[in-house]
Amino acid sequence: MASKLKSAKELIVFLGKSGIAFLEATMFTIIPKPRKNVAGEIVLITGAGSGLGRLLAIRFARLGSVLVLWDINKEGNEDTYRMAREAGATRVYAYTCDCSQREDIYRVAKQVKKEVGDVSILINNAGIVTGKSFLDCPDDLMEKALDVNFKAHLWTYKSFLPAMIANKRGHLVCISSSAGLVGVNKLADYCASKFAAFGFAESVFVETLVQKLEGIKTTIVCPFFIKTGMFEGCSTARPFLLPILEPEYVADKIVDAILQEKVYLNVPRFISFVMLLKSILPVKVSMLLADYMGVFNVMDGFVGKNKKN
């Protein structure tokens, strides 16, 4: 009898809390959630030397954040440093870091903590793509894709999360991909790394909930292909549903999601609908849909940033 009463009580509590959560979500859909102030916050961005990382740095510079820029490309990172200063940032620090090397990440992280302070917003953005069929991918490039796109997240979390927990304040941002939600032809290693990054970030998010670390926020971003040069030559068959995205638009969406402390951000929103269809449709129908959307051939024209010209 006591166990039945306990079960009934737990069910009532669950339904009550769920109802409140649904009402809150509905309210914030109609009325945007207040944006948090990030002025003075130490924001670390990996892959800041170009593309999306650079655009994020410029936006956080305008918001008054202290910027820590990581990239393996020293020249590109210095250009971002200059742009961030021009955008209004008073404190900007640029570090050359190879995110495929664990010890390099630990070394530079130690330097950041000593010279700048505790990172409060960590944006794991660095990424590389091979763009070949699985059996044509050289082993070293596959390993590097996993090192940069996924394993680097492990080492940056280990480096900066403890201080966030101690300070009871921090925000972990994972730039995954729509290719971290669905498999894509000629992106086997990239998809593997982005699936792993998504799963890792979501698991740590759950850990923070279980441990009641309310001050630690998580945002996981899954955009479709972006016109940053990384997927140069790729095209989409249905641009009205899945367009190749403008980088400025994606950067704005990411910053807004961070300021509103959203956990998930899919860009465009149609990706969320795709995930729903993937979970309910028969496999054959899902593959027919993927064929119709041009997903099977999206990489056919790929030349990549480093192979262009």
Short mmCIF file of C-alpha atoms in Angstrom, two decimals:
data_model
loop_
_atom_site.label_atom_id
_atom_site.label_comp_id
_atom_site.label_asym_id
_atom_site.label_seq_id
_atom_site.Cartn_x
_atom_site.Cartn_y
_atom_site.Cartn_z
CA MET A 1 0.00 0.00 0.00
CA ALA A 2 2.80 2.41 0.95
CA SER A 3 4.62 1.73 -2.32
CA LYS A 4 1.45 2.46 -4.32
CA LEU A 5 0.97 5.76 -2.51
CA LYS A 6 4.60 6.65 -3.18
CA SER A 7 4.20 5.82 -6.87
CA ALA A 8 1.01 7.88 -7.08
CA LYS A 9 2.71 10.82 -5.36
CA GLU A 10 5.70 10.64 -7.73
CA LEU A 11 3.33 10.56 -10.74
CA ILE A 12 1.41 13.61 -9.50
CA VAL A 13 4.66 15.52 -8.88
CA PHE A 14 5.93 14.55 -12.34
CA LEU A 15 2.71 15.66 -14.05
CA GLY A 16 2.68 18.92 -12.11
CA LYS A 17 6.27 19.79 -12.92
CA SER A 18 5.76 18.78 -16.56
CA GLY A 19 2.74 21.04 -16.83
CA ILE A 20 4.70 23.97 -15.44
CA ALA A 21 7.60 23.24 -17.81
CA PHE A 22 5.24 23.14 -20.84
CA LEU A 23 3.63 26.43 -19.78
CA GLU A 24 7.05 28.03 -19.37
CA ALA A 25 8.20 26.80 -22.79
CA THR A 26 4.98 28.05 -24.40
CA MET A 27 5.35 31.44 -22.73
CA PHE A 28 8.94 31.86 -23.94
CA THR A 29 7.82 30.89 -27.46
CA ILE A 30 5.40 33.83 -27.44
CA ILE A 31 7.49 36.19 -25.31
CA PRO A 32 11.26 35.86 -25.93
CA LYS A 33 13.29 34.91 -22.88
CA PRO A 34 15.32 37.81 -21.43
CA ARG A 35 18.90 37.88 -22.71
CA LYS A 36 21.66 37.61 -20.13
CA ASN A 37 24.42 40.18 -19.85
CA VAL A 38 27.82 38.84 -20.96
CA ALA A 39 29.80 42.05 -20.54
CA GLY A 40 33.03 41.18 -18.73
CA GLU A 41 32.51 37.44 -19.15
CA ILE A 42 35.59 35.54 -20.35
CA VAL A 43 34.58 33.85 -23.61
CA LEU A 44 36.90 31.26 -25.15
CA ILE A 45 36.31 30.35 -28.81
CA THR A 46 38.20 27.54 -30.53
CA GLY A 47 38.66 27.84 -34.28
CA ALA A 48 38.48 31.62 -33.97
CA GLY A 49 40.87 32.34 -36.84
CA SER A 50 38.22 32.30 -39.57
CA GLY A 51 34.63 31.56 -40.48
CA LEU A 52 32.02 31.08 -37.79
CA GLY A 53 34.53 31.39 -34.94
CA ARG A 54 35.61 34.82 -36.16
CA LEU A 55 32.01 36.02 -36.50
CA LEU A 56 31.19 34.82 -32.98
CA ALA A 57 34.24 36.65 -31.63
CA ILE A 58 33.16 39.92 -33.26
CA ARG A 59 29.65 39.60 -31.83
CA PHE A 60 30.87 38.92 -28.31
CA ALA A 61 33.29 41.84 -28.68
CA ARG A 62 30.31 44.12 -29.33
CA LEU A 63 28.67 42.73 -26.18
CA GLY A 64 31.64 43.72 -24.04
CA SER A 65 33.03 40.26 -23.35
CA VAL A 66 36.66 39.42 -22.66
CA LEU A 67 37.78 37.29 -25.60
CA VAL A 68 40.16 34.34 -25.66
CA LEU A 69 40.82 33.23 -29.24
CA TRP A 70 42.27 29.83 -30.07
CA ASP A 71 43.33 28.68 -33.53
CA ILE A 72 46.13 26.70 -35.12
CA ASN A 73 46.40 29.43 -37.78
CA LYS A 74 48.34 32.21 -36.05
CA GLU A 75 47.91 34.72 -38.86
CA GLY A 76 44.15 34.20 -39.13
CA ASN A 77 43.80 34.38 -35.35
CA GLU A 78 45.68 37.67 -35.26
CA ASP A 79 43.31 39.03 -37.91
CA THR A 80 40.37 38.06 -35.70
CA TYR A 81 42.13 39.70 -32.75
CA ARG A 82 42.37 42.96 -34.71
CA MET A 83 38.71 42.75 -35.83
CA ALA A 84 37.54 42.10 -32.28
CA ARG A 85 39.42 45.15 -31.02
CA GLU A 86 37.89 47.24 -33.80
CA ALA A 87 34.45 45.91 -32.80
CA GLY A 88 34.90 47.32 -29.31
CA ALA A 89 36.57 44.62 -27.21
CA THR A 90 39.01 46.09 -24.68
CA ARG A 91 40.53 42.77 -23.63
CA VAL A 92 41.37 40.22 -26.32
CA TYR A 93 43.90 37.39 -26.05
CA ALA A 94 44.99 35.28 -29.02
CA TYR A 95 46.68 31.90 -28.55
CA THR A 96 48.01 29.49 -31.13
CA CYS A 97 46.65 26.06 -30.20
CA ASP A 98 46.47 22.76 -32.06
CA CYS A 99 43.10 21.36 -30.98
CA SER A 100 44.02 17.93 -32.34
CA GLN A 101 46.67 17.60 -29.60
CA ARG A 102 45.51 16.97 -26.02
CA GLU A 103 48.74 18.15 -24.42
CA ASP A 104 48.69 21.37 -26.45
CA ILE A 105 45.15 22.06 -25.25
CA TYR A 106 46.16 21.46 -21.63
CA ARG A 107 49.26 23.63 -22.03
CA VAL A 108 47.42 26.60 -23.54
CA ALA A 109 44.49 26.21 -21.12
CA LYS A 110 46.93 26.50 -18.21
CA GLN A 111 48.37 29.63 -19.80
CA VAL A 112 44.88 31.14 -20.23
CA LYS A 113 43.96 30.51 -16.59
CA LYS A 114 47.18 32.18 -15.47
CA GLU A 115 47.11 35.17 -17.84
CA VAL A 116 43.38 35.85 -18.28
CA GLY A 117 41.39 34.11 -15.55
CA ASP A 118 38.56 31.57 -15.33
CA VAL A 119 36.72 31.01 -18.59
CA SER A 120 32.96 31.46 -18.06
CA ILE A 121 31.73 30.76 -21.62
CA LEU A 122 33.45 27.97 -23.57
CA ILE A 123 32.58 27.68 -27.27
CA ASN A 124 33.96 24.51 -28.90
CA ASN A 125 33.79 25.56 -32.54
CA ALA A 126 36.98 24.24 -34.19
CA GLY A 127 36.30 21.68 -36.88
CA ILE A 128 37.72 20.00 -39.99
CA VAL A 129 36.19 17.90 -42.75
CA THR A 130 37.69 15.24 -45.03
CA GLY A 131 34.79 14.92 -47.47
CA LYS A 132 35.62 11.50 -48.91
CA SER A 133 33.88 8.14 -49.01
CA PHE A 134 34.79 6.11 -45.93
CA LEU A 135 37.16 3.66 -47.65
CA ASP A 136 38.91 6.55 -49.43
CA CYS A 137 39.59 8.45 -46.18
CA PRO A 138 43.24 8.25 -45.08
CA ASP A 139 43.56 6.93 -41.53
CA ASP A 140 45.46 9.98 -40.31
CA LEU A 141 42.76 12.39 -41.57
CA MET A 142 40.00 10.36 -39.92
CA GLU A 143 41.90 10.37 -36.65
CA LYS A 144 42.46 14.12 -36.91
CA ALA A 145 38.75 14.74 -37.59
CA LEU A 146 37.87 12.86 -34.41
CA ASP A 147 40.61 14.67 -32.47
CA VAL A 148 39.54 18.17 -33.51
CA ASN A 149 35.77 17.77 -33.85
CA PHE A 150 35.21 15.63 -30.77
CA LYS A 151 38.15 14.81 -28.50
CA ALA A 152 39.11 18.47 -28.14
CA HIS A 153 35.78 18.97 -26.36
CA LEU A 154 36.81 16.43 -23.74
CA TRP A 155 40.06 18.22 -22.99
CA THR A 156 38.60 21.75 -22.96
CA TYR A 157 35.80 20.63 -20.61
CA LYS A 158 38.36 19.01 -18.31
CA SER A 159 40.39 22.22 -18.38
CA PHE A 160 37.67 24.77 -17.71
CA LEU A 161 34.60 23.04 -16.21
CA PRO A 162 36.06 22.60 -12.68
CA ALA A 163 36.44 26.38 -12.25
CA MET A 164 32.91 26.93 -13.58
CA ILE A 165 31.58 24.51 -10.96
CA ALA A 166 33.63 26.18 -8.22
CA ASN A 167 32.35 29.60 -9.30
CA LYS A 168 28.79 28.24 -9.70
CA ARG A 169 28.65 29.94 -13.08
CA GLY A 170 29.52 28.87 -16.61
CA HIS A 171 28.22 28.12 -20.09
CA LEU A 172 29.33 25.20 -22.28
CA VAL A 173 28.65 25.62 -26.00
CA CYS A 174 29.04 22.74 -28.46
CA ILE A 175 29.00 23.55 -32.17
CA SER A 176 27.92 20.19 -33.55
CA SER A 177 26.15 19.86 -36.91
CA SER A 178 23.06 18.54 -38.65
CA ALA A 179 25.56 15.81 -39.63
CA GLY A 180 25.68 15.03 -35.92
CA LEU A 181 22.01 14.06 -36.10
CA VAL A 182 21.75 12.13 -39.38
CA GLY A 183 24.24 10.15 -41.42
CA VAL A 184 25.44 11.81 -44.65
CA ASN A 185 27.04 10.23 -47.71
CA LYS A 186 30.83 10.93 -47.90
CA LEU A 187 30.88 12.29 -44.34
CA ALA A 188 31.32 9.09 -42.31
CA ASP A 189 34.23 10.36 -40.18
CA TYR A 190 32.75 13.85 -39.86
CA CYS A 191 29.35 12.48 -38.83
CA ALA A 192 31.00 10.15 -36.31
CA SER A 193 32.85 13.08 -34.72
CA LYS A 194 29.78 15.34 -34.64
CA PHE A 195 27.49 12.62 -33.28
CA ALA A 196 30.11 12.07 -30.56
CA ALA A 197 30.35 15.80 -29.78
CA PHE A 198 26.56 16.05 -29.49
CA GLY A 199 26.30 12.98 -27.28
CA PHE A 200 29.14 14.12 -25.04
CA ALA A 201 27.70 17.63 -24.58
CA GLU A 202 24.23 16.27 -23.88
CA SER A 203 25.58 13.74 -21.37
CA VAL A 204 27.49 16.41 -19.45
CA PHE A 205 24.34 18.57 -19.53
CA VAL A 206 22.44 15.71 -17.88
CA GLU A 207 25.24 15.33 -15.32
CA THR A 208 24.90 19.00 -14.36
CA LEU A 209 21.15 18.49 -13.85
CA VAL A 210 21.59 15.37 -11.73
CA GLN A 211 24.28 17.06 -9.65
CA LYS A 212 22.06 20.18 -9.36
CA LEU A 213 24.73 22.46 -10.80
CA GLU A 214 22.18 25.12 -11.73
CA GLY A 215 24.78 27.74 -12.62
CA ILE A 216 26.25 25.60 -15.43
CA LYS A 217 24.41 26.09 -18.72
CA THR A 218 24.70 24.13 -21.97
CA THR A 219 23.91 25.05 -25.57
CA ILE A 220 24.23 22.46 -28.36
CA VAL A 221 24.13 23.85 -31.90
CA CYS A 222 23.32 21.77 -34.99
CA PRO A 223 23.44 23.88 -38.16
CA PHE A 224 23.17 22.70 -41.75
CA PHE A 225 26.12 23.49 -44.04
CA ILE A 226 27.38 27.08 -43.75
CA LYS A 227 29.01 29.25 -46.44
CA THR A 228 32.31 29.59 -44.59
CA GLY A 229 34.40 27.74 -47.18
CA MET A 230 34.58 24.57 -45.11
CA PHE A 231 31.98 22.91 -47.35
CA GLU A 232 32.94 24.77 -50.50
CA GLY A 233 31.30 23.23 -53.58
CA CYS A 234 28.44 21.55 -51.72
CA SER A 235 24.90 22.23 -52.88
CA THR A 236 21.38 21.44 -51.77
CA ALA A 237 18.53 20.17 -53.95
CA ARG A 238 15.80 21.86 -51.87
CA PRO A 239 17.18 25.26 -50.81
CA PHE A 240 13.72 26.43 -49.74
CA LEU A 241 13.81 23.77 -46.99
CA LEU A 242 17.52 23.19 -46.42
CA PRO A 243 19.52 26.17 -47.70
CA ILE A 244 23.28 26.50 -47.50
CA LEU A 245 23.36 28.97 -44.63
CA GLU A 246 24.78 32.47 -44.50
CA PRO A 247 27.44 32.56 -41.75
CA GLU A 248 26.28 35.91 -40.35
CA TYR A 249 22.77 34.52 -39.87
CA VAL A 250 24.07 31.43 -38.06
CA ALA A 251 26.37 33.49 -35.82
CA ASP A 252 23.44 35.72 -34.82
CA LYS A 253 21.32 32.66 -34.01
CA ILE A 254 24.07 31.08 -31.91
CA VAL A 255 24.75 34.21 -29.88
CA ASP A 256 21.02 34.71 -29.30
CA ALA A 257 20.68 31.07 -28.14
CA ILE A 258 23.57 31.53 -25.71
CA LEU A 259 22.12 34.77 -24.33
CA GLN A 260 18.74 33.06 -23.84
CA GLU A 261 20.43 29.95 -22.42
CA LYS A 262 18.73 27.62 -24.89
CA VAL A 263 19.89 24.01 -24.64
CA TYR A 264 19.28 23.05 -28.29
CA LEU A 265 19.54 25.09 -31.47
CA ASN A 266 18.87 23.55 -34.88
CA VAL A 267 19.43 25.82 -37.89
CA PRO A 268 17.22 25.93 -39.87
CA ARG A 269 14.25 24.80 -37.76
CA PHE A 270 13.32 22.32 -40.50
CA ILE A 271 16.07 20.07 -39.07
CA SER A 272 13.92 19.53 -35.98
CA PHE A 273 11.10 18.34 -38.24
CA VAL A 274 13.54 16.03 -40.05
CA MET A 275 14.48 14.47 -36.70
CA LEU A 276 10.82 13.86 -35.92
CA LEU A 277 10.31 12.20 -39.29
CA LYS A 278 13.44 10.08 -38.80
CA SER A 279 12.02 8.71 -35.54
CA ILE A 280 8.58 7.78 -36.91
CA LEU A 281 8.97 6.94 -40.60
CA PRO A 282 9.92 3.48 -41.95
CA VAL A 283 13.56 3.33 -42.98
CA LYS A 284 12.74 2.99 -46.69
CA VAL A 285 10.52 6.08 -46.56
CA SER A 286 13.24 7.98 -44.68
CA MET A 287 15.76 7.09 -47.39
CA LEU A 288 13.32 8.16 -50.12
CA LEU A 289 12.90 11.47 -48.32
CA ALA A 290 16.68 11.86 -48.03
CA ASP A 291 17.01 11.17 -51.76
CA TYR A 292 14.29 13.72 -52.55
CA MET A 293 16.04 16.31 -50.35
CA GLY A 294 19.32 15.66 -52.19
CA VAL A 295 21.12 14.52 -49.06
CA PHE A 296 22.71 11.57 -50.90
CA ASN A 297 24.47 13.93 -53.31
CA VAL A 298 25.09 17.01 -51.19
CA MET A 299 28.85 16.32 -51.10
CA ASP A 300 29.28 15.54 -54.82
CA GLY A 301 30.70 18.98 -55.67
CA PHE A 302 32.79 19.28 -52.51
CA VAL A 303 36.20 20.89 -52.94
CA GLY A 304 36.73 22.19 -49.38
CA LYS A 305 38.47 25.25 -48.03
CA ASN A 306 42.00 23.95 -48.51
CA LYS A 307 41.39 22.39 -51.92
CA LYS A 308 39.75 25.40 -53.58
CA ASN A 309 41.62 26.56 -56.68
#
